[in-house]
CSV table of C-alpha atoms in Angstrom, one decimal:
chain,number,residue,atom,x,y,z
Z,1,UNK,CA,0.0,0.0,0.0
Z,2,UNK,CA,1.3,3.4,-0.9
Z,3,UNK,CA,1.7,5.7,2.0
Z,4,UNK,CA,0.3,9.2,1.8
Z,5,UNK,CA,2.9,11.9,2.2
Z,6,UNK,CA,2.7,13.7,5.5
Z,7,UNK,CA,1.5,17.2,5.4
Z,8,UNK,CA,4.2,19.6,6.5
Z,9,UNK,CA,3.4,21.1,10.0
Z,10,UNK,CA,2.5,24.8,9.9
Z,11,UNK,CA,5.1,27.0,11.4
Z,12,UNK,CA,4.9,30.6,12.3
Z,13,UNK,CA,8.0,32.6,13.0
Z,14,UNK,CA,6.1,35.0,15.3
Z,15,UNK,CA,4.9,32.3,17.7
Z,16,UNK,CA,6.1,32.9,21.3
Z,17,UNK,CA,6.2,30.1,23.8
Z,18,UNK,CA,6.0,30.4,27.6
Z,19,UNK,CA,9.7,29.6,27.7
Z,20,UNK,CA,10.4,32.6,25.5
Z,21,UNK,CA,8.3,34.8,27.7
Z,22,UNK,CA,10.1,33.6,30.8
Z,23,UNK,CA,13.5,34.1,29.2
Z,24,UNK,CA,12.5,37.6,28.2
Z,25,UNK,CA,11.3,38.4,31.6
Z,26,UNK,CA,14.5,37.2,33.3
Z,27,UNK,CA,16.5,39.1,30.8
Z,28,UNK,CA,14.7,42.3,31.7
Z,29,UNK,CA,14.2,41.6,35.4
Z,30,UNK,CA,16.1,44.7,36.5
Z,31,UNK,CA,13.5,46.9,34.8
Z,32,UNK,CA,10.8,45.0,36.6
Z,33,UNK,CA,12.5,45.3,40.0
Z,34,UNK,CA,13.2,49.0,39.4
Z,35,UNK,CA,9.6,49.8,38.5
Z,36,UNK,CA,8.1,47.6,41.3
Z,37,UNK,CA,10.3,49.1,44.1
Z,38,UNK,CA,10.0,52.7,42.8
Z,39,UNK,CA,6.2,52.6,42.8
Z,40,UNK,CA,6.0,50.7,46.1
Z,41,UNK,CA,8.3,53.2,47.7
Z,42,UNK,CA,6.3,56.1,46.4
Z,43,UNK,CA,3.1,54.4,47.8
Z,44,UNK,CA,4.7,54.0,51.2
Z,45,UNK,CA,5.9,57.6,51.3
Z,46,UNK,CA,2.4,58.8,50.3
Z,47,UNK,CA,0.8,56.7,52.9
Z,48,UNK,CA,3.1,58.0,55.6
Z,49,UNK,CA,2.9,61.6,54.6
Z,50,UNK,CA,-0.9,61.6,53.8
Z,51,UNK,CA,-2.6,64.0,56.2
Z,52,UNK,CA,-5.2,62.5,58.5
Z,53,UNK,CA,-8.7,63.8,58.0
Z,54,UNK,CA,-11.8,63.4,60.1
Z,55,UNK,CA,-15.5,64.4,59.9
Z,56,UNK,CA,-16.4,67.3,62.2
Z,57,UNK,CA,-20.1,67.3,62.9
Z,58,UNK,CA,-22.4,70.0,64.5
Z,59,UNK,CA,-26.0,69.0,65.3
Z,60,UNK,CA,-28.9,71.4,65.8
Z,61,UNK,CA,-32.5,70.7,66.7
Z,62,UNK,CA,-34.8,73.3,65.2
Z,63,UNK,CA,-37.4,75.2,67.2
Z,64,UNK,CA,-40.7,73.4,67.6
Z,65,UNK,CA,-44.2,74.8,67.3
Z,66,UNK,CA,-45.7,71.5,68.5
Z,67,UNK,CA,-44.1,68.1,68.9
Z,68,UNK,CA,-43.1,67.1,65.4
Z,69,UNK,CA,-44.1,70.4,63.9
Z,70,UNK,CA,-41.3,73.0,63.4
Z,71,UNK,CA,-41.6,76.7,63.1
Z,72,UNK,CA,-39.4,76.6,60.0
Z,73,UNK,CA,-39.1,73.7,57.7
Z,74,UNK,CA,-35.7,72.0,57.7
Z,75,UNK,CA,-35.4,72.3,53.9
Z,76,UNK,CA,-36.0,76.1,54.2
Z,77,UNK,CA,-33.4,76.4,56.9
Z,78,UNK,CA,-30.8,74.5,54.8
Z,79,UNK,CA,-31.6,76.6,51.8
Z,80,UNK,CA,-30.9,79.8,53.8
Z,81,UNK,CA,-27.7,78.4,55.2
Z,82,UNK,CA,-26.4,77.3,51.7
Z,83,UNK,CA,-27.5,80.4,49.8
Z,84,UNK,CA,-27.2,83.2,52.3
Z,85,UNK,CA,-25.2,82.7,55.5
Z,86,UNK,CA,-22.5,80.4,54.1
Z,87,UNK,CA,-21.7,82.6,51.1
Z,88,UNK,CA,-21.6,85.7,53.4
Z,89,UNK,CA,-19.1,83.9,55.7
Z,90,UNK,CA,-17.0,82.7,52.7
Z,91,UNK,CA,-16.8,86.3,51.5
Z,92,UNK,CA,-15.8,87.6,54.9
Z,93,UNK,CA,-13.2,84.9,55.3
Z,94,UNK,CA,-11.7,85.6,51.9
Z,95,UNK,CA,-11.5,89.3,52.7
Z,96,UNK,CA,-9.8,88.7,56.1
Z,97,UNK,CA,-7.3,85.9,55.0
Z,98,UNK,CA,-7.0,86.4,51.2
Z,99,UNK,CA,-7.8,82.8,50.6
Z,100,UNK,CA,-10.8,80.4,50.4
Z,101,UNK,CA,-12.0,78.4,53.4
Z,102,UNK,CA,-9.7,75.3,53.4
Z,103,UNK,CA,-12.6,72.9,54.0
Z,104,UNK,CA,-16.2,72.4,52.9
Z,105,UNK,CA,-19.3,72.8,55.1
Z,106,UNK,CA,-22.2,70.6,54.1
Z,107,UNK,CA,-25.7,70.6,55.5
Z,108,UNK,CA,-28.0,67.7,55.9
Z,109,UNK,CA,-31.4,66.9,57.4
Z,110,UNK,CA,-31.9,63.4,58.6
Z,111,UNK,CA,-35.2,62.1,57.2
Z,112,UNK,CA,-38.3,62.7,59.2
Z,113,UNK,CA,-36.5,64.9,61.8
Z,114,UNK,CA,-36.0,68.5,62.7
Z,115,UNK,CA,-32.3,68.1,63.0
Z,116,UNK,CA,-29.7,70.0,60.9
Z,117,UNK,CA,-26.2,68.5,60.6
Z,118,UNK,CA,-23.2,70.6,59.6
Z,119,UNK,CA,-20.4,68.4,58.4
Z,120,UNK,CA,-16.8,69.3,57.5
Z,121,UNK,CA,-14.0,67.0,56.5
Z,122,UNK,CA,-10.7,68.4,57.8
Z,123,UNK,CA,-7.4,67.6,59.4
Z,124,UNK,CA,-6.8,67.9,63.1
Z,125,UNK,CA,-4.8,71.1,62.5
Z,126,UNK,CA,-7.9,72.7,61.0
Z,127,UNK,CA,-10.2,71.6,63.8
Z,128,UNK,CA,-10.2,75.0,65.5
Z,129,UNK,CA,-11.1,76.8,62.2
Z,130,UNK,CA,-13.9,74.3,61.6
Z,131,UNK,CA,-15.2,74.9,65.2
Z,132,UNK,CA,-15.2,78.7,64.6
Z,133,UNK,CA,-17.0,78.4,61.3
Z,134,UNK,CA,-19.7,76.1,62.6
Z,135,UNK,CA,-20.2,78.3,65.7
Z,136,UNK,CA,-20.6,81.4,63.5
Z,137,UNK,CA,-23.2,79.7,61.3
Z,138,UNK,CA,-25.0,78.3,64.4
Z,139,UNK,CA,-25.2,81.8,65.8
Z,140,UNK,CA,-26.8,83.1,62.6
Z,141,UNK,CA,-29.3,80.2,62.7
Z,142,UNK,CA,-30.0,80.8,66.4
Z,143,UNK,CA,-30.8,84.5,65.9
Z,144,UNK,CA,-33.2,83.6,63.1
Z,145,UNK,CA,-34.8,80.8,65.1
Z,146,UNK,CA,-35.2,83.1,68.2
Z,147,UNK,CA,-36.8,85.8,66.1
Z,148,UNK,CA,-39.2,83.3,64.6
Z,149,UNK,CA,-40.1,81.9,68.0
Z,150,UNK,CA,-40.6,85.4,69.4
Z,151,UNK,CA,-42.8,86.4,66.5
Z,152,UNK,CA,-44.9,83.3,66.8
Z,153,UNK,CA,-45.3,83.7,70.5
Z,154,UNK,CA,-46.4,87.4,70.2
Z,155,UNK,CA,-48.9,86.3,67.4
Z,156,UNK,CA,-50.4,83.6,69.6
Z,157,UNK,CA,-50.6,85.9,72.6
Z,158,UNK,CA,-52.5,88.5,70.6
Z,159,UNK,CA,-54.9,85.9,69.3
Z,160,UNK,CA,-55.5,84.5,72.8
Z,161,UNK,CA,-56.1,88.1,74.1
Z,162,UNK,CA,-58.5,88.8,71.3
Z,163,UNK,CA,-60.4,85.6,72.0
Z,164,UNK,CA,-60.6,86.4,75.7
Z,165,UNK,CA,-62.1,89.8,74.8
Z,166,UNK,CA,-64.6,88.2,72.4
Z,167,UNK,CA,-65.6,85.7,75.1
Z,168,UNK,CA,-66.3,88.5,77.6
Z,169,UNK,CA,-68.4,90.3,75.0
Z,170,UNK,CA,-70.4,87.2,74.2
Z,171,UNK,CA,-71.1,86.2,77.8
Z,172,UNK,CA,-73.8,88.9,78.1
Z,173,UNK,CA,-75.5,88.1,74.8
Z,174,UNK,CA,-78.4,85.7,74.4
Z,175,UNK,CA,-78.1,82.6,72.2
Z,176,UNK,CA,-74.3,82.9,72.2
Z,177,UNK,CA,-73.5,79.6,73.8
Z,178,UNK,CA,-72.2,78.0,70.6
Z,179,UNK,CA,-70.0,81.0,69.8
Z,180,UNK,CA,-68.6,81.1,73.3
Z,181,UNK,CA,-67.8,77.3,73.2
Z,182,UNK,CA,-66.1,77.7,69.9
Z,183,UNK,CA,-64.1,80.7,71.2
Z,184,UNK,CA,-63.1,78.7,74.3
Z,185,UNK,CA,-62.0,75.7,72.2
Z,186,UNK,CA,-59.9,77.9,69.9
Z,187,UNK,CA,-58.3,79.7,72.9
Z,188,UNK,CA,-57.4,76.4,74.5
Z,189,UNK,CA,-55.8,75.2,71.3
Z,190,UNK,CA,-53.7,78.4,71.0
Z,191,UNK,CA,-52.7,78.2,74.7
Z,192,UNK,CA,-51.6,74.5,74.2
Z,193,UNK,CA,-49.5,75.6,71.2
Z,194,UNK,CA,-48.0,78.4,73.1
Z,195,UNK,CA,-47.1,76.2,76.0
Z,196,UNK,CA,-45.6,73.4,73.8
Z,197,UNK,CA,-43.3,75.7,71.9
Z,198,UNK,CA,-39.6,74.7,72.2
Z,199,UNK,CA,-36.6,76.9,71.2
Z,200,UNK,CA,-33.8,75.8,69.0
Z,201,UNK,CA,-31.3,73.5,70.8
Z,202,UNK,CA,-27.6,73.0,69.9
Z,203,UNK,CA,-26.8,69.4,70.6
Z,204,UNK,CA,-23.1,69.4,69.6
Z,205,UNK,CA,-20.6,71.6,68.0
Z,206,UNK,CA,-17.8,70.4,65.7
Z,207,UNK,CA,-17.6,66.9,67.2
Z,208,UNK,CA,-14.7,64.8,65.7
Z,209,UNK,CA,-15.6,61.4,64.2
Z,210,UNK,CA,-14.1,58.4,65.8
Z,211,UNK,CA,-12.7,57.0,62.6
Z,212,UNK,CA,-10.3,58.6,60.1
Z,213,UNK,CA,-11.6,59.5,56.7
Z,214,UNK,CA,-10.1,58.2,53.5
Z,215,UNK,CA,-8.4,54.9,52.6
Z,216,UNK,CA,-6.3,53.0,55.1
Z,217,UNK,CA,-2.5,53.3,54.8
Z,218,UNK,CA,-2.2,49.5,54.4
Z,219,UNK,CA,-4.6,49.6,51.4
Z,220,UNK,CA,-2.6,52.4,49.8
Z,221,UNK,CA,0.6,50.4,50.1
Z,222,UNK,CA,-1.2,47.3,48.8
Z,223,UNK,CA,-2.5,49.1,45.7
Z,224,UNK,CA,0.9,50.6,45.1
Z,225,UNK,CA,2.4,47.1,45.2
Z,226,UNK,CA,-0.1,45.8,42.7
Z,227,UNK,CA,0.4,48.8,40.4
Z,228,UNK,CA,4.1,48.4,40.5
Z,229,UNK,CA,3.8,44.7,39.8
Z,230,UNK,CA,1.7,45.3,36.7
Z,231,UNK,CA,3.7,48.2,35.5
Z,232,UNK,CA,7.0,46.4,36.0
Z,233,UNK,CA,5.9,43.4,33.9
Z,234,UNK,CA,4.6,45.7,31.2
Z,235,UNK,CA,7.8,47.8,31.1
Z,236,UNK,CA,10.0,44.7,31.1
Z,237,UNK,CA,8.4,43.3,28.0
Z,238,UNK,CA,8.1,46.7,26.4
Z,239,UNK,CA,11.8,47.3,26.9
Z,240,UNK,CA,12.6,44.1,25.2
Z,241,UNK,CA,10.3,44.9,22.3
Z,242,UNK,CA,11.9,48.4,21.9
Z,243,UNK,CA,15.3,46.7,22.0
Z,244,UNK,CA,14.3,44.3,19.2
Z,245,UNK,CA,12.8,47.1,17.1
Z,246,UNK,CA,16.0,49.2,17.5
Z,247,UNK,CA,18.2,46.2,16.4
Z,248,UNK,CA,16.0,45.5,13.4
Z,249,UNK,CA,16.2,49.2,12.3
Z,250,UNK,CA,20.0,49.1,12.8
Z,251,UNK,CA,20.3,46.0,10.5
Z,252,UNK,CA,18.1,47.6,7.9
């Protein structure tokens, strides 16, 4: 029987085996080590020198008209803080120090509460500046809340006084029982509101958070090591590739 000739095996000059890759890597290992240790060292230095930052929180409870009902809505108060008092303070600070405030001041209202949170992320060295800034804004808010409470109190007292006068006038009239009862009920409601009013309360000023903000130092070093590892491998092979291209151009 005549044997069929074997087909020649396909061969590609540009095929690279794992042995070739390993040999190339070992040849350029100095590039790999240089990149790895450089990036890792930079990550360690950054982690050590990275400034610590914490959240500084001030908490205010708004003045209440009745339990659960506030003289001013929290959303309105926050809008006033963000669009009036904070810009005014920023302008004053810039005029006095010729620079912007080195930290942000954010305002929050926890859902279904009358609480206002002032939050600033800053380093311990800036804690005194944060405290002064929060205290100034709290003073502005306190003045506005006190004025609102005073106005509401005066309004309620006038209404109560007017109802008392109306009741005295109706007491001598005939068939005025229903009107007197309605006036009594309205006056009692107003007196209950007057007695249940609560002023604004400052719960805490610039309290430092227990945990530091930002990534942990160990995580930064780990990420730097991974970045150096990947960058070292890439540059090792890229260096070999550039060397081959240069040799080819020289021969040509």
